[in-house]
Short mmCIF file of C-alpha atoms in Angstrom, two decimals:
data_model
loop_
_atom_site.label_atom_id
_atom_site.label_comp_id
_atom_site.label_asym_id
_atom_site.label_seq_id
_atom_site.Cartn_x
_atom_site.Cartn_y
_atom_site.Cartn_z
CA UNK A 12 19.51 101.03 93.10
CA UNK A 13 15.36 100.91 93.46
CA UNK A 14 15.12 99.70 89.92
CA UNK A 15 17.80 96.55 90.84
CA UNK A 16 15.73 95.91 94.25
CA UNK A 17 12.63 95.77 92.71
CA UNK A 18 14.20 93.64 90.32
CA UNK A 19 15.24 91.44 92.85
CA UNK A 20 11.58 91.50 94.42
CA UNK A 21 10.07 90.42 91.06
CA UNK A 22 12.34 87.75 90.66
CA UNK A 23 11.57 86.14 94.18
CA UNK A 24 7.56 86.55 93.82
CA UNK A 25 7.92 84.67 89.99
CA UNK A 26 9.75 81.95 92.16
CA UNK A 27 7.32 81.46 94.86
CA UNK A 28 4.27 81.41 92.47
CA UNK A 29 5.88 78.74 90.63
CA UNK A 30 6.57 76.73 93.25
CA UNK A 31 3.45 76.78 94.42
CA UNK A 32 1.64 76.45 90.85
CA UNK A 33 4.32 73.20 90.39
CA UNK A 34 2.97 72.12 93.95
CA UNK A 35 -0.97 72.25 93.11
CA UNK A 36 -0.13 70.06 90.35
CA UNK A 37 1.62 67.66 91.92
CA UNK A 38 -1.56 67.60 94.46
CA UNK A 39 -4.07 67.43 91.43
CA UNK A 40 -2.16 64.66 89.46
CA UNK A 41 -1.18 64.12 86.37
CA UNK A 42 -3.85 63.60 83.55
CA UNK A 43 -3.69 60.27 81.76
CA UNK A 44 -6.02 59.33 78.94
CA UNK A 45 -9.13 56.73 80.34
CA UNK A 46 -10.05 54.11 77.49
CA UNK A 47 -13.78 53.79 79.09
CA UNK A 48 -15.09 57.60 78.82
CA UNK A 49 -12.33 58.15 75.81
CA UNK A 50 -11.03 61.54 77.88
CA UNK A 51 -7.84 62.58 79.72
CA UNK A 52 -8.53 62.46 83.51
CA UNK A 53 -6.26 63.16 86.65
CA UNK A 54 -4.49 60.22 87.78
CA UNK A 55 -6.17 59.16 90.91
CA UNK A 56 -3.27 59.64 93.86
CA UNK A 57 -3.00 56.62 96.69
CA UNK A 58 -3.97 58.08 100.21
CA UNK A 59 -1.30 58.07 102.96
CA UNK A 60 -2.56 56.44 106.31
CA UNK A 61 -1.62 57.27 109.63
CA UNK A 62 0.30 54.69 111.29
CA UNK A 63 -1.33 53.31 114.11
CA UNK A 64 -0.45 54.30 117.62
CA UNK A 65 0.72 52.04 119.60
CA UNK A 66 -0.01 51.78 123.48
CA UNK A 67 1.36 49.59 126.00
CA UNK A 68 -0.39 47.08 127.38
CA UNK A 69 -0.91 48.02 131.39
CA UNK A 70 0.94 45.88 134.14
CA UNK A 71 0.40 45.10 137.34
CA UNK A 72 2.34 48.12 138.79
CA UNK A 73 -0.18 50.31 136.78
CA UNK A 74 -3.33 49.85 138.84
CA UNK A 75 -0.82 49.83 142.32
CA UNK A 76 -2.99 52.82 144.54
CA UNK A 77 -0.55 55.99 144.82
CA UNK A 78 0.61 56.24 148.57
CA UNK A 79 0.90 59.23 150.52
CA UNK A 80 4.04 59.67 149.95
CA UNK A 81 3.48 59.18 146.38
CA UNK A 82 2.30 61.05 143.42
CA UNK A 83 0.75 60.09 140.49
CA UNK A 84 1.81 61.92 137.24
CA UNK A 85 -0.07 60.56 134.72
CA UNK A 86 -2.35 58.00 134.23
CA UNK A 87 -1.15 55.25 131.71
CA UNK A 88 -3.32 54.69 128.80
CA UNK A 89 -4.77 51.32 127.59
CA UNK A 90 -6.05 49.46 124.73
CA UNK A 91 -9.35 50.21 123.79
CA UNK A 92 -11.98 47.61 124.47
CA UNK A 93 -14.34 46.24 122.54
CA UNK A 94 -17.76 45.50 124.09
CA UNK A 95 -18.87 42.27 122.56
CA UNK A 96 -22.92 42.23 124.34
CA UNK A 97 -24.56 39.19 124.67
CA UNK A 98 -28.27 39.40 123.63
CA UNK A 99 -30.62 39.17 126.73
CA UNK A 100 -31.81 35.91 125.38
CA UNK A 101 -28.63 34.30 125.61
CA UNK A 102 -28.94 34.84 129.71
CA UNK A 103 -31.64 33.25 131.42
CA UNK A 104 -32.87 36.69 132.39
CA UNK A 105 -32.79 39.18 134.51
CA UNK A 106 -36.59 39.71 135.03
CA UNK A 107 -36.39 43.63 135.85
CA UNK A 108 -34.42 43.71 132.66
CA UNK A 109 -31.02 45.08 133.72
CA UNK A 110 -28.66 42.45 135.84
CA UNK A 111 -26.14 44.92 137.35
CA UNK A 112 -29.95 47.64 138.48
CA UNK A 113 -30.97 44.10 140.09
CA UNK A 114 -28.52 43.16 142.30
CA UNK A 115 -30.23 39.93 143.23
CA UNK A 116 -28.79 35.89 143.30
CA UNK A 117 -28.35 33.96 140.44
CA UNK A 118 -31.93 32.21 139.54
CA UNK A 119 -33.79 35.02 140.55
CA UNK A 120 -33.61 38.44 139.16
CA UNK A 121 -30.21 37.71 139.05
CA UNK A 122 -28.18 36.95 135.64
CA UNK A 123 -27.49 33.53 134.45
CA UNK A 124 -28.83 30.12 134.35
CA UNK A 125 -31.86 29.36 137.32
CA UNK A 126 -30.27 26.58 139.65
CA UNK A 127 -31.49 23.14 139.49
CA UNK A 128 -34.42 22.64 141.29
CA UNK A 129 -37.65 20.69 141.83
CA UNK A 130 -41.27 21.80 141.78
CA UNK A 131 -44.66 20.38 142.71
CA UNK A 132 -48.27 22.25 142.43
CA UNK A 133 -51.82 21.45 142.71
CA UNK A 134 -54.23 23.23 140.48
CA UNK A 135 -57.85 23.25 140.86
CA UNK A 136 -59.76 23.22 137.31
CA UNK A 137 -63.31 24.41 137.07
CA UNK A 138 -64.41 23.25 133.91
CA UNK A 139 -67.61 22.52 132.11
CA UNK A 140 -67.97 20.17 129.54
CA UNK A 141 -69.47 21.34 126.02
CA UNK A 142 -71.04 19.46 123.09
CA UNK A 143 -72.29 20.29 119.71
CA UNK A 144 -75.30 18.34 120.69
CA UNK A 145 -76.05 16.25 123.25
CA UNK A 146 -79.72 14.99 123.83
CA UNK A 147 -81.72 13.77 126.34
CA UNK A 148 -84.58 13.68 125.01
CA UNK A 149 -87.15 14.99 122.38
CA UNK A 150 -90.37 16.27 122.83
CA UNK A 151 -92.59 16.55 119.72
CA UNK A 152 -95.95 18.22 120.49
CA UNK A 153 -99.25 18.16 117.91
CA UNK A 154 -102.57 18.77 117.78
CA UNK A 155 -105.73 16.11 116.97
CA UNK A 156 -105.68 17.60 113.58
CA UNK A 157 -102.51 17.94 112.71
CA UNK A 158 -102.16 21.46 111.69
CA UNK A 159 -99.37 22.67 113.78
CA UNK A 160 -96.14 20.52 115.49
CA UNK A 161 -93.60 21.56 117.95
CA UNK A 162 -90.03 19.37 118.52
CA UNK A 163 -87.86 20.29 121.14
CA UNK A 164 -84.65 19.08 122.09
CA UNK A 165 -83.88 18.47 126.01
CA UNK A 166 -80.02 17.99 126.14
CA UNK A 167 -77.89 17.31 129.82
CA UNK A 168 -76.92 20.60 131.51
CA UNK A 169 -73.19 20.32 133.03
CA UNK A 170 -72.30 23.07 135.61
CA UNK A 171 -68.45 24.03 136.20
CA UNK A 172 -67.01 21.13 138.00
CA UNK A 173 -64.15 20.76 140.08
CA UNK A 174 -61.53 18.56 138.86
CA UNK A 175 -57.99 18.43 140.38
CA UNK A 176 -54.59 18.63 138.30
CA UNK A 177 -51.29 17.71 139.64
CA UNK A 178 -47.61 17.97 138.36
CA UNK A 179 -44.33 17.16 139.60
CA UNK A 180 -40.67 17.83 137.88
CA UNK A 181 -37.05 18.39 138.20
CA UNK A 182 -35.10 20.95 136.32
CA UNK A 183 -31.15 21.22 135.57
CA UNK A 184 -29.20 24.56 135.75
CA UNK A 185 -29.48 24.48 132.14
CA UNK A 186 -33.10 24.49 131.99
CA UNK A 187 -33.49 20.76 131.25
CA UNK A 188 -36.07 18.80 133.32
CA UNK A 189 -38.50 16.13 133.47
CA UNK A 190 -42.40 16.51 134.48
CA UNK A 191 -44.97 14.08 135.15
CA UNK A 192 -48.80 15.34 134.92
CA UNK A 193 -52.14 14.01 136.07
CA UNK A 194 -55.69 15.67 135.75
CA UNK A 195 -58.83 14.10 135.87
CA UNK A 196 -62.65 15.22 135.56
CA UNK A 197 -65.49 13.11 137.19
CA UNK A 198 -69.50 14.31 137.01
CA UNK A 199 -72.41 14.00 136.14
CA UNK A 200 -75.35 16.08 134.27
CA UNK A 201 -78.37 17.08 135.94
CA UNK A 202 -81.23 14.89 135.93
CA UNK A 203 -83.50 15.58 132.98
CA UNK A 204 -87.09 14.55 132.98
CA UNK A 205 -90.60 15.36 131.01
CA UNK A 206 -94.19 14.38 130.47
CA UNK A 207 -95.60 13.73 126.99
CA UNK A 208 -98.26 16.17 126.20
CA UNK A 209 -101.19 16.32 128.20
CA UNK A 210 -103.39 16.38 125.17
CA UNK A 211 -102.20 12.89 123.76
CA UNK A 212 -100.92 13.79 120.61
CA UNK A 213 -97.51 14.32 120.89
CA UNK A 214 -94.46 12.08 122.41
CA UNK A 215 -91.32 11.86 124.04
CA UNK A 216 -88.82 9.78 122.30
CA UNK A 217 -84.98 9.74 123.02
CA UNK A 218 -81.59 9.30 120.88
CA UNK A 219 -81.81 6.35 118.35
CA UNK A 220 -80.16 3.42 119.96
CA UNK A 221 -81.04 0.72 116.90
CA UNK A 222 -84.51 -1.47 117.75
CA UNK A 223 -84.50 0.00 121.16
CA UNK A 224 -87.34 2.00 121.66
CA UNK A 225 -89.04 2.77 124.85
CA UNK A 226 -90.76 6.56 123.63
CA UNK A 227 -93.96 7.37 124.92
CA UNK A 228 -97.49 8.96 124.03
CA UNK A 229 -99.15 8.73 127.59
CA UNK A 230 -99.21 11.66 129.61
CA UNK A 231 -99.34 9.93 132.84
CA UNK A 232 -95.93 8.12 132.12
CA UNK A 233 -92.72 9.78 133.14
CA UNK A 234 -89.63 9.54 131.09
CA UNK A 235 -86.48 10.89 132.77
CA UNK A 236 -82.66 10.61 131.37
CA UNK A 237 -79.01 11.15 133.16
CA UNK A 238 -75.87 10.95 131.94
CA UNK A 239 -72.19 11.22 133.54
CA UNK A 240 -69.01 11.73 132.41
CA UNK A 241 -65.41 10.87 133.31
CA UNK A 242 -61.77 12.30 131.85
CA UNK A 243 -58.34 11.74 132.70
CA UNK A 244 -54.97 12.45 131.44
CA UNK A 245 -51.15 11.37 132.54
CA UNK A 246 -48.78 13.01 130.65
CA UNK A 247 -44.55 12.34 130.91
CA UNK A 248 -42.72 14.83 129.58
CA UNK A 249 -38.82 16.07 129.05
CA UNK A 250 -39.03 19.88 129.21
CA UNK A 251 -36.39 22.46 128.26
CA UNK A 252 -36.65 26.02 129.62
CA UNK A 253 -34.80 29.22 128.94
CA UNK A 254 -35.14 33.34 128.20
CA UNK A 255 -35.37 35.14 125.13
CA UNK A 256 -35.39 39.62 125.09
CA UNK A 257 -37.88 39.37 128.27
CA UNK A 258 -39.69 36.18 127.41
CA UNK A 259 -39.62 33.13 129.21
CA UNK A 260 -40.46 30.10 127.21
CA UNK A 261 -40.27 26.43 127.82
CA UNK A 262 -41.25 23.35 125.56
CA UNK A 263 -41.85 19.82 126.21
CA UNK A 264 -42.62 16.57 124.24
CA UNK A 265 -43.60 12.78 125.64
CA UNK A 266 -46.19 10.68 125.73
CA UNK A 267 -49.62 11.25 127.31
CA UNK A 268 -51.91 8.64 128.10
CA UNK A 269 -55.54 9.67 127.78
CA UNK A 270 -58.90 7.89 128.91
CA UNK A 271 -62.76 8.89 128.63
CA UNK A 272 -66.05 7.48 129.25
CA UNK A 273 -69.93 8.75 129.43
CA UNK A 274 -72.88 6.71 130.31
CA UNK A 275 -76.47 7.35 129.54
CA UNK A 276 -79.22 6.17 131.51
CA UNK A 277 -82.91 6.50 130.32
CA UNK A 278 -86.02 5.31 132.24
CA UNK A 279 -89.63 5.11 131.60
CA UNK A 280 -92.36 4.77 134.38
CA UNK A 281 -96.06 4.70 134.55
CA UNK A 282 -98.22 7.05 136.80
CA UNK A 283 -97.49 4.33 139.80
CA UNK A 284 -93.62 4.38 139.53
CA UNK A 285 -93.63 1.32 137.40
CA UNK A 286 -90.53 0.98 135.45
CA UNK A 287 -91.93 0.26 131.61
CA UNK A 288 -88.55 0.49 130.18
CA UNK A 289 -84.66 1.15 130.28
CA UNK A 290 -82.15 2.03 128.36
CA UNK A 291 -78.19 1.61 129.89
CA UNK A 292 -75.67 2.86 127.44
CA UNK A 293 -71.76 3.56 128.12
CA UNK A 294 -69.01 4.29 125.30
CA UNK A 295 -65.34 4.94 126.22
CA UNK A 296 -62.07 5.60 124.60
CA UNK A 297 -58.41 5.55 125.49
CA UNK A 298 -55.05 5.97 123.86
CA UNK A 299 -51.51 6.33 123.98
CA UNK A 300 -49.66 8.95 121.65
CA UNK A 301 -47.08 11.54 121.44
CA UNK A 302 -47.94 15.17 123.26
CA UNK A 303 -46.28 18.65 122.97
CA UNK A 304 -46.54 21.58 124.63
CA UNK A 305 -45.13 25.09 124.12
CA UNK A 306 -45.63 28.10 126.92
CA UNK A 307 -44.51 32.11 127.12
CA UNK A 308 -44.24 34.16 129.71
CA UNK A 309 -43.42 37.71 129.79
CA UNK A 310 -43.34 40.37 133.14
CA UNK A 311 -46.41 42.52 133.28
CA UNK A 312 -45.97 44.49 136.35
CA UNK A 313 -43.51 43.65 139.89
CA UNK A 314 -43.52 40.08 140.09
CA UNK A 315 -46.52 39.61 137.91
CA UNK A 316 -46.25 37.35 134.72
CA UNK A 317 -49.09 36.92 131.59
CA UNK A 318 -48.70 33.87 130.13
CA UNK A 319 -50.43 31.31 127.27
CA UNK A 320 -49.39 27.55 127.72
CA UNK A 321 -50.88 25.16 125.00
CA UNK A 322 -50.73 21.39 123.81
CA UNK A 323 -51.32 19.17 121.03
CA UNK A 324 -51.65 15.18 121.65
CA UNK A 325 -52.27 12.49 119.03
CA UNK A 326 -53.80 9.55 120.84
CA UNK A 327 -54.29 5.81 119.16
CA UNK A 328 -56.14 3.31 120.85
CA UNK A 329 -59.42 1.38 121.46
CA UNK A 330 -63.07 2.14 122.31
CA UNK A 331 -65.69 0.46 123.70
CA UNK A 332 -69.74 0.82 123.93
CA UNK A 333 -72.20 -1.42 125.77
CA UNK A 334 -75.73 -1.76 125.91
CA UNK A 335 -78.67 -2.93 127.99
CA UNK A 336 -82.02 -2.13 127.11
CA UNK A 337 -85.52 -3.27 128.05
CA UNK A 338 -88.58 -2.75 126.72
CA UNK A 339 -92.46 -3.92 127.59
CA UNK A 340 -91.03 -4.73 131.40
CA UNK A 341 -95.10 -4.90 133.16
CA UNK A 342 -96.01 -7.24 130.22
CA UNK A 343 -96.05 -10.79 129.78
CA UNK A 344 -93.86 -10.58 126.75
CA UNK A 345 -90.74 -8.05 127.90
CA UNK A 346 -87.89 -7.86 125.93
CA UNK A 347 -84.54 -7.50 126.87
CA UNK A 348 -81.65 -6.17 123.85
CA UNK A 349 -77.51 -6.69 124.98
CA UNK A 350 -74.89 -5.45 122.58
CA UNK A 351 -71.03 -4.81 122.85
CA UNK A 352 -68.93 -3.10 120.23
CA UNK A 353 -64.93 -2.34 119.97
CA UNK A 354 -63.32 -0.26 117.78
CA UNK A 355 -60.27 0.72 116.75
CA UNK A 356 -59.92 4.81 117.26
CA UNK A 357 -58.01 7.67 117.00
CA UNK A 358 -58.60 10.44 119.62
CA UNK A 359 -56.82 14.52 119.31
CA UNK A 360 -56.56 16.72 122.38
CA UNK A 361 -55.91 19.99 121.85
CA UNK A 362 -55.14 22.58 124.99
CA UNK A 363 -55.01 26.26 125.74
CA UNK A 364 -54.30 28.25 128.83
CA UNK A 365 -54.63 32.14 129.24
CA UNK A 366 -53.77 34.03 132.39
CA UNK A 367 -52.00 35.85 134.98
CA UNK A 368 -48.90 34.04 137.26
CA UNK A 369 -47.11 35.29 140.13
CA UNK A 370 -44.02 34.10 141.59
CA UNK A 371 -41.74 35.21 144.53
CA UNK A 372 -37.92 36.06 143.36
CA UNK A 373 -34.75 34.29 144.86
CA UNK A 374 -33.62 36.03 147.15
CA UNK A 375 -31.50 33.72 149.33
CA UNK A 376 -35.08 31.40 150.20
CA UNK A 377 -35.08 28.04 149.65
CA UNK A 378 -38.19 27.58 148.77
CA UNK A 379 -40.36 29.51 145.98
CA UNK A 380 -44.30 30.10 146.16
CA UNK A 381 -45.88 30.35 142.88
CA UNK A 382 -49.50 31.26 142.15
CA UNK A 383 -51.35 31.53 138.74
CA UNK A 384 -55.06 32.26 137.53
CA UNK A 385 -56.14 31.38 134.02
CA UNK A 386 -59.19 30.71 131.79
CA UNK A 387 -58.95 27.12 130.37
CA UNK A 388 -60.23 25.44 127.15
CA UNK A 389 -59.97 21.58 125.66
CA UNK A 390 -61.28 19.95 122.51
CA UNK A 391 -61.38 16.21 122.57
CA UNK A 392 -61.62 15.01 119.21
CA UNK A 393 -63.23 11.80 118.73
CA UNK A 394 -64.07 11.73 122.06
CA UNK A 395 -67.85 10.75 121.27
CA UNK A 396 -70.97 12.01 123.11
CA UNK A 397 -72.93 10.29 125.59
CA UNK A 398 -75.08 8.62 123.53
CA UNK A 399 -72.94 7.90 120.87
CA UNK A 400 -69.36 6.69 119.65
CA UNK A 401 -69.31 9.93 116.94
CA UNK A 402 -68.73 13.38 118.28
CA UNK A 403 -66.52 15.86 119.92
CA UNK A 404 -66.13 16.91 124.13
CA UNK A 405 -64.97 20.01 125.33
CA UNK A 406 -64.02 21.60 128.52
CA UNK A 407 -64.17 25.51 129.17
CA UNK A 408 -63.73 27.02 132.42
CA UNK A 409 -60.74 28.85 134.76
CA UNK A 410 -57.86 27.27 136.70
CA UNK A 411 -56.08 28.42 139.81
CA UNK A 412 -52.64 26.64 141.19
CA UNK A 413 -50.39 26.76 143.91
CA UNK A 414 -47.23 25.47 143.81
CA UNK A 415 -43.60 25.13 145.41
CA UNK A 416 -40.37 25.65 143.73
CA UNK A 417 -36.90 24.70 145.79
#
């Protein structure tokens, strides 16, 4: 009887083993010969995939509130969402970076497009003008042997000038406007003025005008030299404004109209104020072209921007120089020289702003203060110096605006 039960056993346990030994190789495959690596691999077995579970799609009666008299068993479960995130560019900004921490109306540091709106400001420019050269006059001093010489160049000396700027505009909810600007710089150098050497062998002479020549060896005569200076620009423009990760930027292209003229006045006298010669010399420029300007703004601190605004303008137009000398004026003999000149000319402007802006966040006002401080450099190409047609201008000082936005 023990020998046919643990016949029986061994029989069972032979069963199960190959059940399970048919059942691993089912799992591993079947191994089929592979024409590439010339062996007999497993057969590579398609994976199963779980059907998808399905979940109703909530109704109304799902989000009902439970009443007191009610009780809610289970909470019904919903498709999942995906969260499709608009880049921060593609809003016009929330400018403490998160709309839903801000909390504030659209425009401000709210989300979404700024509201349509106008704006006016007055800045006040402090700029002085800069040459590569720009004489007065030269003084050349010697000895009665000639052994040693000394030439020195007087040129004008411009301090920082006021000069006013002034723009106006509209702009869409969309960021689309229009702006109209107008700046202008009106001065003039400091009087320059000299003796030729006392010991009478050395001169004053100024900037070659042709013939004209009114220099001077005398040291009793007195030869003294101004010049002045005025700038202006309009500019129209169609401006487009929006925000990018943080960044405000705008652009705008038009036309810009562009106009400058310098005079130099030259005058010599004798030791009893008699006027022994003159020299009256003006140049100008102006021109019409295309202008562009690009600007960026990003938040520095609570309601405190830096920003960089620049511009580019191509300008083709006209210039202009005049001339009235005289020469030998106490003499019997004077002579007088008159000469006008035009030109066809090409003038480049070139712009940069640097600084610090600050400007109040809507928060249900009407109207918006702004307020910005910034260093401020030009380069008029072309622009000629005040003695001549050839030659470049600049302008490098600090601005400071105020302005309204509603």
């Amino acid at each position: 009887m023990e020998r046919k039960s643990l016949a029986t056993a061994l029989a069972v346990l032979l069963v199960t083993l190959s059940v399970a030994g048919h059942a691993r190789a089912q799992n591993r495959g079947r191994k089929v010969y592979n024409p590439v690596t010339k062996q007999y691999e497993i057969e590579p077995r398609p994976q199963r995939r779980r059907a998808a579970v399905q979940h109703p799609l909530p109704t109304a009666a799902d989000y009902q509130q439970p009443t007191s008299y009610q009780k809610q068993t289970s909470v019904p479960e919903r498709e999942p969402e995906f969260d499709f995130v608009d880049p921060v560019g593609h809003q016009y900004g929330c400018d403490c970076g998160d709309c839903l921490a801000c909390g504030d109306a659209i425009g401000g540091c709210g989300c979404g497009a700024p509201p349509a709106a106008f704006f006016v400001a007055f800045e006040s420019t402090f700029l002085k003008p800069r040459y590569a050269s720009n004489v007065a006059f030269t003084t050349t001093e010697s000895d009665a042997g000639g052994t040693f010489e000394s030439i020195t160049d007087t040129e004008f000396d411009y301090d920082l000038e006021f000069s006013p700027r002034v723009f106006v505009g509209w702009r869409r909810d969309d960021g689309v406007g229009l702006r109209a600007t107008w700046w202008r710089f009106d001065e003039a150098a400091s009087l320059a003025s000299a003796n030729p050497p006392a010991n009478g062998f050395g001169n004053i002479t100024h900037p070659d005008f042709g013939a004209v020549d009114i220099s001077s060896v005398d040291p009793n005569d007195t030869f003294a030299a101004g010049a002045d200076l005025t700038a202006y620009t309009i500019d129209l423009e169609a401006t487009k404004e929006t925000r990018f990760y943080g960044w405000d930027l705008g652009v705008a292209g038009g036309i810009r109209y562009a106009y400058a003229e310098q005079g130099y006045i030259a005058q010599l006298t004798d030791q009893n104020q008699l006027l022994l010669g003159s020299i009256d010399f003006r140049q100008q420029v102006e021109g019409f072209g295309p202008t562009i300007s690009l600007s960026a703004a990003r938040e520095l601190a609570y309601r405190i921007d830096v920003f960089c605004r620049g511009r580019g303008s191509i300008l083709f137009g006209d210039g202009e120089s005049t001339l009235e000398s005289g020469q030998s004026l106490v003499t019997s003999n004077p002579a007088t020289t008159t000469r006008t000149t035009n030109r066809d000319d090409l003038l480049s402007i070139g712009e940069v702003q640097v600084g610090l802006g600050w400007k109040a966040r809507r928060r249900g006002q009407s109207i918006l203060p702004f307020v910005t401080l910034a260093m401020e450099g030009q380069i008029w190409n072309g622009a000629g110096t005040a003695t001549s047609e050839d030659g470049d201008l600049g302008f490098f000082g600090f601005t400071s605006a105020f302005g309204l936005d509603w």
